[in-house]
Coordinates of C-alpha atoms and ligand atoms in Angstrom, one line a residue:
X30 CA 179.8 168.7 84.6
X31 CA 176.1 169.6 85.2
X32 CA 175.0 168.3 88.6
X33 CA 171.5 169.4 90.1
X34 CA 172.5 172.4 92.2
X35 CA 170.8 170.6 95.2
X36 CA 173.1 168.2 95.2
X37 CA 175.8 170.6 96.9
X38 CA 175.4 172.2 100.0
X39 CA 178.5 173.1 102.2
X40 CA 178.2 170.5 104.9
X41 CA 178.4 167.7 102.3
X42 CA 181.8 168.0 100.4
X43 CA 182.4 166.2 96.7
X44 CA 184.5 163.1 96.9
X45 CA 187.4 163.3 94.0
X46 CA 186.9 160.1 92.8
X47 CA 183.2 161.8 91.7
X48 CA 184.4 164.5 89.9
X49 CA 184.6 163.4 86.3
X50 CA 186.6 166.1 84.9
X51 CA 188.0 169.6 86.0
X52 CA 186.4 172.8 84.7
X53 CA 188.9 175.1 85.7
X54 CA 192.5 174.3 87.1
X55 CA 194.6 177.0 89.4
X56 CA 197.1 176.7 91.6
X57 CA 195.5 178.6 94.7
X58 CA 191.9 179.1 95.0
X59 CA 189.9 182.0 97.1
X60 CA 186.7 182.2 98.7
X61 CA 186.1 185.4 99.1
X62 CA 187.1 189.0 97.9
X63 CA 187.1 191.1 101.1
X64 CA 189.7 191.9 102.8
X65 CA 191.1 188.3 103.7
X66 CA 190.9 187.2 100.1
X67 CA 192.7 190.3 98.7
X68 CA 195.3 190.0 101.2
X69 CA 196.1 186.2 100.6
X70 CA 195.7 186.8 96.6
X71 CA 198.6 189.1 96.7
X72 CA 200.6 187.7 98.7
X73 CA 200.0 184.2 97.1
X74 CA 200.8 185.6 93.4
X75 CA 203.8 187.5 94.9
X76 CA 205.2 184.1 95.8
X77 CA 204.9 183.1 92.2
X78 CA 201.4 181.1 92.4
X79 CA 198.5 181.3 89.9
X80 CA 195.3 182.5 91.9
X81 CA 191.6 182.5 91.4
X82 CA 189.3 184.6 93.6
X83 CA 185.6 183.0 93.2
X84 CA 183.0 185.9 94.7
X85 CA 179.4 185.5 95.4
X86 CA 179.0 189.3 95.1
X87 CA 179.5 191.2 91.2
X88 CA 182.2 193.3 92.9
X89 CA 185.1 193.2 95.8
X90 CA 184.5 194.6 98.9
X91 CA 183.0 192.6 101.1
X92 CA 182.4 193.3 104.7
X93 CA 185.5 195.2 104.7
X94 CA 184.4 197.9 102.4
X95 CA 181.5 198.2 104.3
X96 CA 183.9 198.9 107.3
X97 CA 186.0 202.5 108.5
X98 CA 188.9 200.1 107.3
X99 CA 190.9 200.9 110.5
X100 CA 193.5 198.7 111.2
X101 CA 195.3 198.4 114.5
X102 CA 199.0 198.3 114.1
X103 CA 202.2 199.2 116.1
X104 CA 205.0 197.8 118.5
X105 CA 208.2 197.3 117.3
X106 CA 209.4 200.9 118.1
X107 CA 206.0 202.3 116.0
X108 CA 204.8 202.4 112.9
X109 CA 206.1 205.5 110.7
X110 CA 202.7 207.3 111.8
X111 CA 203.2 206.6 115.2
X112 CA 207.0 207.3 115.4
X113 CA 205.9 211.1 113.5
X114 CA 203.4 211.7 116.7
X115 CA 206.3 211.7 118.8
X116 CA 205.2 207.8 120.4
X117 CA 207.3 205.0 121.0
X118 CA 205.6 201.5 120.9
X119 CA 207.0 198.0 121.6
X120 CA 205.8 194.9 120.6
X121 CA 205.9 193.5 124.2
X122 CA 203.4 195.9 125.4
X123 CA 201.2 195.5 121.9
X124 CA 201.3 191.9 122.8
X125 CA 200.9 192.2 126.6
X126 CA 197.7 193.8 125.7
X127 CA 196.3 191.7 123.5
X128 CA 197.0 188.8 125.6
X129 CA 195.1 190.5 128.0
X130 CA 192.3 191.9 126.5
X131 CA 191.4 188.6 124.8
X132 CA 192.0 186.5 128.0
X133 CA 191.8 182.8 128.1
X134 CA 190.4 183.0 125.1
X135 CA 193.7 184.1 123.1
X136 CA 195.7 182.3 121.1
X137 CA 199.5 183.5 121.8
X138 CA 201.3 182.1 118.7
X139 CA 198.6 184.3 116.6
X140 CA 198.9 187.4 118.7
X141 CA 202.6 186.9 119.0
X142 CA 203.0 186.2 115.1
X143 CA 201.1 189.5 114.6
X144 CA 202.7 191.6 117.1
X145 CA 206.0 190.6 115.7
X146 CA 204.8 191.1 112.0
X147 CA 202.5 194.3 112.7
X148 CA 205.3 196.9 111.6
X149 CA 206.2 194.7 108.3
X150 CA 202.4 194.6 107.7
X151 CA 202.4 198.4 108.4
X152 CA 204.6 199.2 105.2
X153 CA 203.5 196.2 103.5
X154 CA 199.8 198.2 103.3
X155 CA 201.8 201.6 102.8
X156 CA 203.9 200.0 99.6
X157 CA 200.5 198.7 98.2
X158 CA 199.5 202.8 98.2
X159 CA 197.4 202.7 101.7
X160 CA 197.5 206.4 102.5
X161 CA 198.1 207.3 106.3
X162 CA 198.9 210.6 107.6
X163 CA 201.5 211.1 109.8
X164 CA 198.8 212.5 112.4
X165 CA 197.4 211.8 116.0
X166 CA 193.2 212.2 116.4
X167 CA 193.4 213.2 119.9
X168 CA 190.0 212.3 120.7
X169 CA 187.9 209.7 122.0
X170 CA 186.0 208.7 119.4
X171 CA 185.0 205.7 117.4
X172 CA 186.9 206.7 114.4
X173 CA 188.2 209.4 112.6
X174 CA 186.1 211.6 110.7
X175 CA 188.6 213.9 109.7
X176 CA 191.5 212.8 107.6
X177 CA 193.8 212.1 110.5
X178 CA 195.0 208.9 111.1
X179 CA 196.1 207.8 114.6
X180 CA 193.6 207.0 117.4
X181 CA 192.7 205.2 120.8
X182 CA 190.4 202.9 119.3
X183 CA 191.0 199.7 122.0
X184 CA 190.3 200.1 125.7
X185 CA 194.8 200.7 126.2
X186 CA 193.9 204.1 128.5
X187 CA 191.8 202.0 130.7
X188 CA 191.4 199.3 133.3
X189 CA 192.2 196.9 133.7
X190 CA 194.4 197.2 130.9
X191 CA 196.5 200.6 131.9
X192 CA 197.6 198.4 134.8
X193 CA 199.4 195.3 131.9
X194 CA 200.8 197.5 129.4
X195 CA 201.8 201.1 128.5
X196 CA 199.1 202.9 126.5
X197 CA 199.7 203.6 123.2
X198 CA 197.1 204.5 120.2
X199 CA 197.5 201.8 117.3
X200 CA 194.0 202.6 115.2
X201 CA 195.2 203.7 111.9
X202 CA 192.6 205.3 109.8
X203 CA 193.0 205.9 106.0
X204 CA 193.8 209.5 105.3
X205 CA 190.3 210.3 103.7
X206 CA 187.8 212.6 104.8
X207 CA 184.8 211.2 107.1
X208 CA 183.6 207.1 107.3
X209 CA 185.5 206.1 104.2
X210 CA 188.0 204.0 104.9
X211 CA 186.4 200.9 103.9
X212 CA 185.6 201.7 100.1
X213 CA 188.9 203.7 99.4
X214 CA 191.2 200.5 101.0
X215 CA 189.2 198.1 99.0
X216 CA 189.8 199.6 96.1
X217 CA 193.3 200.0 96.8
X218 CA 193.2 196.2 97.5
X219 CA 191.0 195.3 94.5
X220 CA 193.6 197.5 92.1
X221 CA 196.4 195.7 93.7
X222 CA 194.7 192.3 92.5
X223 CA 194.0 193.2 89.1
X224 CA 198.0 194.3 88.4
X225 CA 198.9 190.8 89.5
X226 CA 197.0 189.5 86.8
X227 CA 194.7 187.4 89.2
X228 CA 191.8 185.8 87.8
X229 CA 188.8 186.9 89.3
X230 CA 185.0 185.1 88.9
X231 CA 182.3 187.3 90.6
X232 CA 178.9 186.2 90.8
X233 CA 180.8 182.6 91.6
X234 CA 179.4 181.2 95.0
X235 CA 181.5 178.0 96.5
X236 CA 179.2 176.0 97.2
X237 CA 181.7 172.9 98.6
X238 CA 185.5 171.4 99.1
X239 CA 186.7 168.5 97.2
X240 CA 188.2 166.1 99.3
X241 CA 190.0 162.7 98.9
X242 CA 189.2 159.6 100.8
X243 CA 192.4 161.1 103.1
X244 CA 190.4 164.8 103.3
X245 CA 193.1 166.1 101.6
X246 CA 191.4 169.2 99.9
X247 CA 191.8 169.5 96.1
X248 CA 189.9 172.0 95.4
X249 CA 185.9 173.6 95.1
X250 CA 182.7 173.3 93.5
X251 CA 181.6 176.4 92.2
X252 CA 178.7 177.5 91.2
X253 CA 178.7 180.2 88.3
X254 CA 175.7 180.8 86.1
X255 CA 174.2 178.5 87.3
X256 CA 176.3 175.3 86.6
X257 CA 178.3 173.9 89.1
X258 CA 182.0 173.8 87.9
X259 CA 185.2 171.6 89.5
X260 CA 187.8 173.6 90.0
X261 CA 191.1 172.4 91.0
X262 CA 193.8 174.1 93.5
X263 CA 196.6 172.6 92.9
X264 CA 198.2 174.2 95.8
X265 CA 195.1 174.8 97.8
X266 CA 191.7 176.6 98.5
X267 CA 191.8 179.6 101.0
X268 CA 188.8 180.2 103.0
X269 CA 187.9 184.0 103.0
X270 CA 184.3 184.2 103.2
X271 CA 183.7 185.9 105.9
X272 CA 181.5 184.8 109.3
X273 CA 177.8 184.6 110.0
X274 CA 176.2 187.3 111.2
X275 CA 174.1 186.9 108.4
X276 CA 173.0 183.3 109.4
X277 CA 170.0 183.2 112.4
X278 CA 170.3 179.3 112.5
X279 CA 173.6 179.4 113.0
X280 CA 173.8 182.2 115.2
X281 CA 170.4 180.0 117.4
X282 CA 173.2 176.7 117.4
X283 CA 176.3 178.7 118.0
X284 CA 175.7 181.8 119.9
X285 CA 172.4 182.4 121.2
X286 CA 173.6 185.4 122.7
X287 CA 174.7 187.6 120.2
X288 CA 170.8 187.7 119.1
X289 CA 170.2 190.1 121.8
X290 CA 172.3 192.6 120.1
X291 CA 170.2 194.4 117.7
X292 CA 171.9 194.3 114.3
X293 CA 174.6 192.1 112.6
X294 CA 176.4 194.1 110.7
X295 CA 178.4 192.8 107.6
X296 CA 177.4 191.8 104.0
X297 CA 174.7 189.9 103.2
X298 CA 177.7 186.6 102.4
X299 CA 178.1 186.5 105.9
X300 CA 176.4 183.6 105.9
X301 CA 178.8 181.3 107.3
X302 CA 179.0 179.2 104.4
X303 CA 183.1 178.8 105.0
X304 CA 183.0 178.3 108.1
X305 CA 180.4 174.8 107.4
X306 CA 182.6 173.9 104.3
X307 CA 185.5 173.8 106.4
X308 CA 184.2 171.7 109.4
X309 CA 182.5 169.7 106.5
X310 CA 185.9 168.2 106.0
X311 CA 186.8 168.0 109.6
X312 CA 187.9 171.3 110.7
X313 CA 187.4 172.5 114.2
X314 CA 185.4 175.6 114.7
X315 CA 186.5 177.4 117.9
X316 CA 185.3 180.5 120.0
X317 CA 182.5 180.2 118.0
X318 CA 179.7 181.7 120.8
X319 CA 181.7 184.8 120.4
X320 CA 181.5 188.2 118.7
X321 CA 182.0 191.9 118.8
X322 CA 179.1 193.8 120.2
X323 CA 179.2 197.6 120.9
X324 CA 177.4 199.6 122.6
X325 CA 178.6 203.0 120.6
X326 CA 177.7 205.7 123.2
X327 CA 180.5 208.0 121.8
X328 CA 180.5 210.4 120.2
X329 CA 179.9 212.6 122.3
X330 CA 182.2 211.6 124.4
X331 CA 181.0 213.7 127.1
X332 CA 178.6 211.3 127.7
X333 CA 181.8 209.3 129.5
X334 CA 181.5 211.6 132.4
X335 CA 178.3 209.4 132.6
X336 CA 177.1 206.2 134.5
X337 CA 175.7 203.1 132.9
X338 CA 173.6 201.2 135.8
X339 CA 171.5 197.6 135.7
X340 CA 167.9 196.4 137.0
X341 CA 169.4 196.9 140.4
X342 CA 170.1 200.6 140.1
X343 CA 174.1 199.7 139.8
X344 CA 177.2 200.2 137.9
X345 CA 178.7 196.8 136.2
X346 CA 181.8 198.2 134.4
X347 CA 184.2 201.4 134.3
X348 CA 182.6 203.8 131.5
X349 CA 185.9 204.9 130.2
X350 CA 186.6 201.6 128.3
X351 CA 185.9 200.5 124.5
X352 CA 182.7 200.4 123.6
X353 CA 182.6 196.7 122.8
X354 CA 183.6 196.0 126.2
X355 CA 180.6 198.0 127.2
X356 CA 178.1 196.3 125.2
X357 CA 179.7 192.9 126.1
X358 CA 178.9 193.3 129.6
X359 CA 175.3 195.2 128.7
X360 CA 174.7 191.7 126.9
X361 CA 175.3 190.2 130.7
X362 CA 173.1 192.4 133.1
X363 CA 170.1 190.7 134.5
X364 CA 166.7 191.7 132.9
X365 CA 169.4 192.9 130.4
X366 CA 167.7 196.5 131.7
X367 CA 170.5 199.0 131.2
X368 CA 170.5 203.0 131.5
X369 CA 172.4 205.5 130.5
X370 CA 172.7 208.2 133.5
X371 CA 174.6 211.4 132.7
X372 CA 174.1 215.2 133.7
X373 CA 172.2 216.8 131.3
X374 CA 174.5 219.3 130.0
X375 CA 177.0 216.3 129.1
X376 CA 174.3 214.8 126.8
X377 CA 175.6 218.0 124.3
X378 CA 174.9 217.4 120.7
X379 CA 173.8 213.5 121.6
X380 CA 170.8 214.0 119.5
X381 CA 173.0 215.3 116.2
X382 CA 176.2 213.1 116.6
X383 CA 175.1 210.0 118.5
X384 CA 175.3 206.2 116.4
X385 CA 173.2 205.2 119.7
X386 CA 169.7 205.8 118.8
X387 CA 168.6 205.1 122.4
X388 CA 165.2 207.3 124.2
X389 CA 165.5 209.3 126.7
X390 CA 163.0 208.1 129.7
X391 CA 163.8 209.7 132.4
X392 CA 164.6 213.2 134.1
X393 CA 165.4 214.5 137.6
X394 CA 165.7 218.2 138.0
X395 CA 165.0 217.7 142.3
X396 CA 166.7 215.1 143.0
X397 CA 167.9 211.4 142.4
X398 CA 165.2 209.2 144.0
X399 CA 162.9 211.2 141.1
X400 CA 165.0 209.4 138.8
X401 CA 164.9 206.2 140.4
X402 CA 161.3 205.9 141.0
X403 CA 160.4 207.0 137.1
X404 CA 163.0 204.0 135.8
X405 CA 161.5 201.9 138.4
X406 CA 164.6 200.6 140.2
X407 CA 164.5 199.7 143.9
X408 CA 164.0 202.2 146.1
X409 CA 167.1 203.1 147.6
X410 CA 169.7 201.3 144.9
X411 CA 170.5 204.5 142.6
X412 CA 170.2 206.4 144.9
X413 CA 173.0 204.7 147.2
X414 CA 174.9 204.1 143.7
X415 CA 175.4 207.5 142.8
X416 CA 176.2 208.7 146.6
X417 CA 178.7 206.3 146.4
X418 CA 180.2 207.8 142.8
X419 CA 180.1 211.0 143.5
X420 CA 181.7 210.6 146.8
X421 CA 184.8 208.7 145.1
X422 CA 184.5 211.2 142.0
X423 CA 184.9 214.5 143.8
X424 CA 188.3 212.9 145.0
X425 CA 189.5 211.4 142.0
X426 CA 188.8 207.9 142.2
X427 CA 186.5 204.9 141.5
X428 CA 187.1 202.3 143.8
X429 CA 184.4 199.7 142.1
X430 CA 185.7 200.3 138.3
X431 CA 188.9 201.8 138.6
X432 CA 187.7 204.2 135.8
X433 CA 190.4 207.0 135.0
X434 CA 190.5 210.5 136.9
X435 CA 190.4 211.5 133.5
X436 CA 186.4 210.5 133.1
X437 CA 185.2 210.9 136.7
X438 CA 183.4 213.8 138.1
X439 CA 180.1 213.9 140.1
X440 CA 176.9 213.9 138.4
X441 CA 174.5 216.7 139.7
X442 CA 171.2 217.5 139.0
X443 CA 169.6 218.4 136.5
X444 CA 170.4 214.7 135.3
X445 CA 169.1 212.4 132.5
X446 CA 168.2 209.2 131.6
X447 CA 168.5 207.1 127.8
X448 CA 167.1 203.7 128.4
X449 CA 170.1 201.0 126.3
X450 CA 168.0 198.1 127.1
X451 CA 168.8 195.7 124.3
X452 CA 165.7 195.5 122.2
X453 CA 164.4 199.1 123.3
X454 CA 165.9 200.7 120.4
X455 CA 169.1 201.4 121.3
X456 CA 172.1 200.5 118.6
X457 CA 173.7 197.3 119.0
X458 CA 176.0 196.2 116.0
X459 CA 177.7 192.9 116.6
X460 CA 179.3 190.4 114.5
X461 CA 181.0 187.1 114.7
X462 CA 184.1 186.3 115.8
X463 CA 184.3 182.2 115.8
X464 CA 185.7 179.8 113.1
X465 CA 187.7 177.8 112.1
X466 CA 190.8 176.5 114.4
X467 CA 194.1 177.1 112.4
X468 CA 197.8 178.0 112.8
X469 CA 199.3 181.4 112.0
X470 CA 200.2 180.0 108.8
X471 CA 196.5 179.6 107.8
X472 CA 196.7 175.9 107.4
X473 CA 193.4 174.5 109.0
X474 CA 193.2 172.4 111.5
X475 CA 191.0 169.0 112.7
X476 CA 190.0 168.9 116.7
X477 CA 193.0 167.2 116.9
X478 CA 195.0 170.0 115.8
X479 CA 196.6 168.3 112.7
X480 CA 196.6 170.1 109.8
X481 CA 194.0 169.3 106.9
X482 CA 196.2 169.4 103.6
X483 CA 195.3 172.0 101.0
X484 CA 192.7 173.8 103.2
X485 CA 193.8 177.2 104.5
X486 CA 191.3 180.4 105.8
X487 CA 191.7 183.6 107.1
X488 CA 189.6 186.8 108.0
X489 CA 186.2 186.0 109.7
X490 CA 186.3 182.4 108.0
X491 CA 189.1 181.4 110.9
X492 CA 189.3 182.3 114.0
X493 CA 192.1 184.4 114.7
X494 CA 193.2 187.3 116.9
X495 CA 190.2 188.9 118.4
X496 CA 188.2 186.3 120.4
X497 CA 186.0 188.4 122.5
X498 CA 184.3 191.9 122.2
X499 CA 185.1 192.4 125.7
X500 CA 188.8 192.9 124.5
X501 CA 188.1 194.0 121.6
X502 CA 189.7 196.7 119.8
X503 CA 188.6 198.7 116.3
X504 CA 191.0 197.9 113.7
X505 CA 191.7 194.3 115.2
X506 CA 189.3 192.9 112.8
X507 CA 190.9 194.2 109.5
X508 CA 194.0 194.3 110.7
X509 CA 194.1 189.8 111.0
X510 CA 192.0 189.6 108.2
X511 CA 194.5 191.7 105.9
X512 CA 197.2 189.9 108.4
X513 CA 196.0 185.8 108.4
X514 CA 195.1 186.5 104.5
X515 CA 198.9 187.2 103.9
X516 CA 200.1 184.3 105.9
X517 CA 197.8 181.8 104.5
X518 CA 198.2 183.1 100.9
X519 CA 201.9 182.6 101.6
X520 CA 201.7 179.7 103.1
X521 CA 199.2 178.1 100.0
X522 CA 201.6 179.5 97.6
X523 CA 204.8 177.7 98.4
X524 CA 202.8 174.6 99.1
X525 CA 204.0 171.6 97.0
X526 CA 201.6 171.3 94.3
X527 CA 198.7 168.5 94.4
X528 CA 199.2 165.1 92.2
Ligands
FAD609 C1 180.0 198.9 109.4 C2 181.3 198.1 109.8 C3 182.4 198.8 110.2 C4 183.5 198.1 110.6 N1 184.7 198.8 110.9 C5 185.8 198.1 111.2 C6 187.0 198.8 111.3 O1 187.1 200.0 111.2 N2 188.1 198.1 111.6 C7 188.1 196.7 111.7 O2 189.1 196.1 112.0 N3 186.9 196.0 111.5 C8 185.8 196.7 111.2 N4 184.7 196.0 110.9 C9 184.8 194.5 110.8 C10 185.5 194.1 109.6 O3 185.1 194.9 108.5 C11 185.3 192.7 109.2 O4 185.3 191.8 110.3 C12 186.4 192.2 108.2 O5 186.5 193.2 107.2 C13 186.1 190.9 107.6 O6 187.0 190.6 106.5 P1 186.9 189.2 105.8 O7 187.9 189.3 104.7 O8 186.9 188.1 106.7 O9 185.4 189.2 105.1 P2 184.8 190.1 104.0 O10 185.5 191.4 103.8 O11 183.3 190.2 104.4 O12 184.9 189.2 102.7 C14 184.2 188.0 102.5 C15 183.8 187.8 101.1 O13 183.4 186.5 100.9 C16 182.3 186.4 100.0 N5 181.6 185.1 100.2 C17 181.0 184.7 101.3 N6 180.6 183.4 101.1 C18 181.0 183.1 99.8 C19 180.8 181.9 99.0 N7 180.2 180.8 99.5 N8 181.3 181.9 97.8 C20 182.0 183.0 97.3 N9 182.1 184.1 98.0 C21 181.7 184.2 99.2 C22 181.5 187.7 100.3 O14 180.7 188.1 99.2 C23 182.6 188.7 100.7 O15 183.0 189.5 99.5 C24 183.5 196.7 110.5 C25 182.4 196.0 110.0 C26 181.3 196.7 109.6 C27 180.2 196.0 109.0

């Protein structure tokens, strides 16, 4: 069926009763080979289904091979890595914190569902040929650039959340040396695919569902060299195509403030496009002025010893936490003006190691109101700030931020200054977190919260288990699209098949 390729777009889905004929029939269709799509192929042709994965892209990978591919797992007792390192973790504190680090924003039955499921999914990845190392990085750190496994990579060790749960490091990073997580478990994933005997059509962009007069989903319109083809799910279509960090129009409409942040990071298919086919058929999109934004001023994490201070010459947040969280409030400061303050021998090997890319603009070797006059903050306000910190840091404490003995001791002079302004140069990745409203299982849901039959997503395309970079964790982000890919893949799979 050769229709003019304007004729599709993903806000305007294909009636069935205009499709003349199907191109290609399957029983469960993907959107998307990353992470999400791998997971829910699998799964979906372990349950007996015949799968089709339609890509954009000529190979698999996705955002998530771009990614360190850490995954954040644990409770029930602990995963086998975490049991090795000598740590016991339940899923009631794994689920406390979550709860609480995603705040009103959480949705329990997902965070519950993979709490409960986190140790199957554990040795799920493991049987699949995921390499972990039965090892504890005992570091702060963003991730792992050795070959060990285990690490802090949420803000557990800090408060608010030390006060909710018992700590306990869940990041598990591939065993391979340096950032290479992402490319080693997508190929894992991608051979994992390819045993099953899954079809797979790359350079294939979905361009729009195929709906009854009911919006039950029947399947896709696909564009591959450059025809647009029917194909029908017979069980359904899974949504896996990431979100849109990609897309500036959407990003304007949706979350304005994410644009502040200086760089999406993703694949160039994060473009949102199943996200808009999805609400096309009357989907709700939730959460969706939400992403992860970091501020990633570790390594080195000396720099923790450090202050971060506003316009107004004071602190806004405990230093020792995630640096999502930190770049989530950075986003909130008035005049967004934000600086780094940390002695100078803590700055260490910042200019070799640092992700941060910030200036340095200012230096005090007399004393503080130097400091305060050359980053031209009211006279008085750093000064005050940073009696007040040191005062509370010789003893121990931080009063204001509650940030751990562990990070606190006085600044003295000679001290420095890197301006994190957004916009002044300083590193800020971010990505989205909003999408479509569904139910553990996958199955998408209208603002009503009934189920659209035949539509399922998962990965970035929903929205799932990380709602907020303020609670945000590393590994959260693979971890439920690997997790909600599963469920939905499941779910699709033992669907009743379509008239
Ligand atoms: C540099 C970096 C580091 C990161 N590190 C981590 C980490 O260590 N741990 C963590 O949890 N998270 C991390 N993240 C985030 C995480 O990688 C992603 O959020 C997650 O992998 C998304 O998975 P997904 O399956 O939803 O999407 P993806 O893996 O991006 O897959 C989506 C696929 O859909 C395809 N697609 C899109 N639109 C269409 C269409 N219309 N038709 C056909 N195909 C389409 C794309 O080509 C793509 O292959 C990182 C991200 C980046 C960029």
């Amino acid at each position: 069926m050769n229709v003019p390729v304007d004729k599709s777009s993903p806000s305007r889905p294909r009636r069935l009763a205009d499709v003349g004929r199907w191109d290609m029939e399957t029983d469960v269709a993907i959107i998307g080979f990353g992470g999400s799509g791998a997971a829910a192929a699998i799964e979906a042709s372990d349950q007996g289904a015949a799968v089709t994965i339609f890509d954009l892209a000529s190979a698999s990978g996705g955002s998530t091979a771009l990614s360190s591919a850490e995954i954040y797992m644990g409770g029930n007792g602990g995963t086998r890595v975490q049991r090795a390192c000598g740590l016991e973790d339940s899923t009631e504190d794994m689920y406390q914190y979550l709860m609480a680090a995603n705040g009103p924003l959480a949705d329990p039955d997902k965070v519950r569902a993979y709490c409960e499921g986190s140790l199957d999914h554990f040795n799920w990845l493991v049987g699949l040929g995921v390499p972990y190392k039965d090892t504890l990085y005992n570091q702060r750190a963003i991730m792992a650039l050795t070959d060990d496994c285990l690490l802090y990579t949420g803000s557990e060790k800090a408060w608010p959340y030390n006060r909710v749960a018992k700590p306990c490091p869940r990041g598990h990073n591939l065993q391979v040396e340096g950032d290479n997580g992402g490319p080693l478990f997508m190929k894992i994933m991608t051979e994992n695919v390819e045993k099953r005997g899954v079809k797979v059509v790359f350079e294939a962009r979905a361009l729009t569902l195929i709906v009854d007069d009911e919006r039950r989903v029947h399947g896709v319109v696909v564009r591959i060299d450059q025809q647009e083809r029917c194909v029908r799910a017979r069980r359904g279509v899974i949504l896996c195509a990431g979100g849109f960090a990609m897309n500036q129009e959407m990003l304007r409409k949706y979350s304005p403030l994410l644009l502040a942040a200086s760089e999406p990071i993703g694949n160039p298919g994060d473009t949102g496009s199943g996200i808009q086919m999805g609400m096309a058929v009357g989907a709700a999109a939730i959460n969706m002025h939400e992403g992860f934004v970091s501020l990633p001023y570790y390594p080195p994490s000396s720099l923790t010893w450090g202050i971060l201070v506003n316009a107004q010459g004071q602190r806004f947040v405990n230093e020792d936490c995630y640096h999502g969280r930190v770049g989530y409030y950075c986003l909130q400061q008035p005049d967004r003006r934000v600086y780094l303050i940390a002695n100078v021998e803590d700055f260490g090997d910042y200019e070799k190691t640092s992700y941060l890319g910030a200036k340095f603009v200012a230096t005090a070797e007399e004393s503080v109101a130097e400091l305060e006059s050359e980053l031209q903050l009211p006279e008085g306000t750093l000064q005050n700030t940073i009696e007040v910190f040191n005062r509370n840091a010789a003893e121990g404490v931080d009063p204001l931020f509650h940030k751990t003995a562990e990070w606190l001791k006085p600044l003295e002079l000679p001290l420095a200054a890197l301006d994190c302004t957004p916009g002044h140069g300083a590193f800020y990745p971010f990505f989205t977190l909003g999408g479509l409203d569904t139910l553990p299982s996958g199955e998408v849901l209208t603002a009503e919260r009934t189920v659209i039959q035949g539509l399922y997503a998962a990965g970035r395309t929903a929205c799932g288990v990380p709602r907020t970079a303020s609670g945000y964790a590393s590994g959260i982000s693979v971890g439920d699209a690997t997790f909600s890919g599963r469920m939905a893949g499941r779910a699709a799979a033992m669907a009743g098949a379509h008239d």
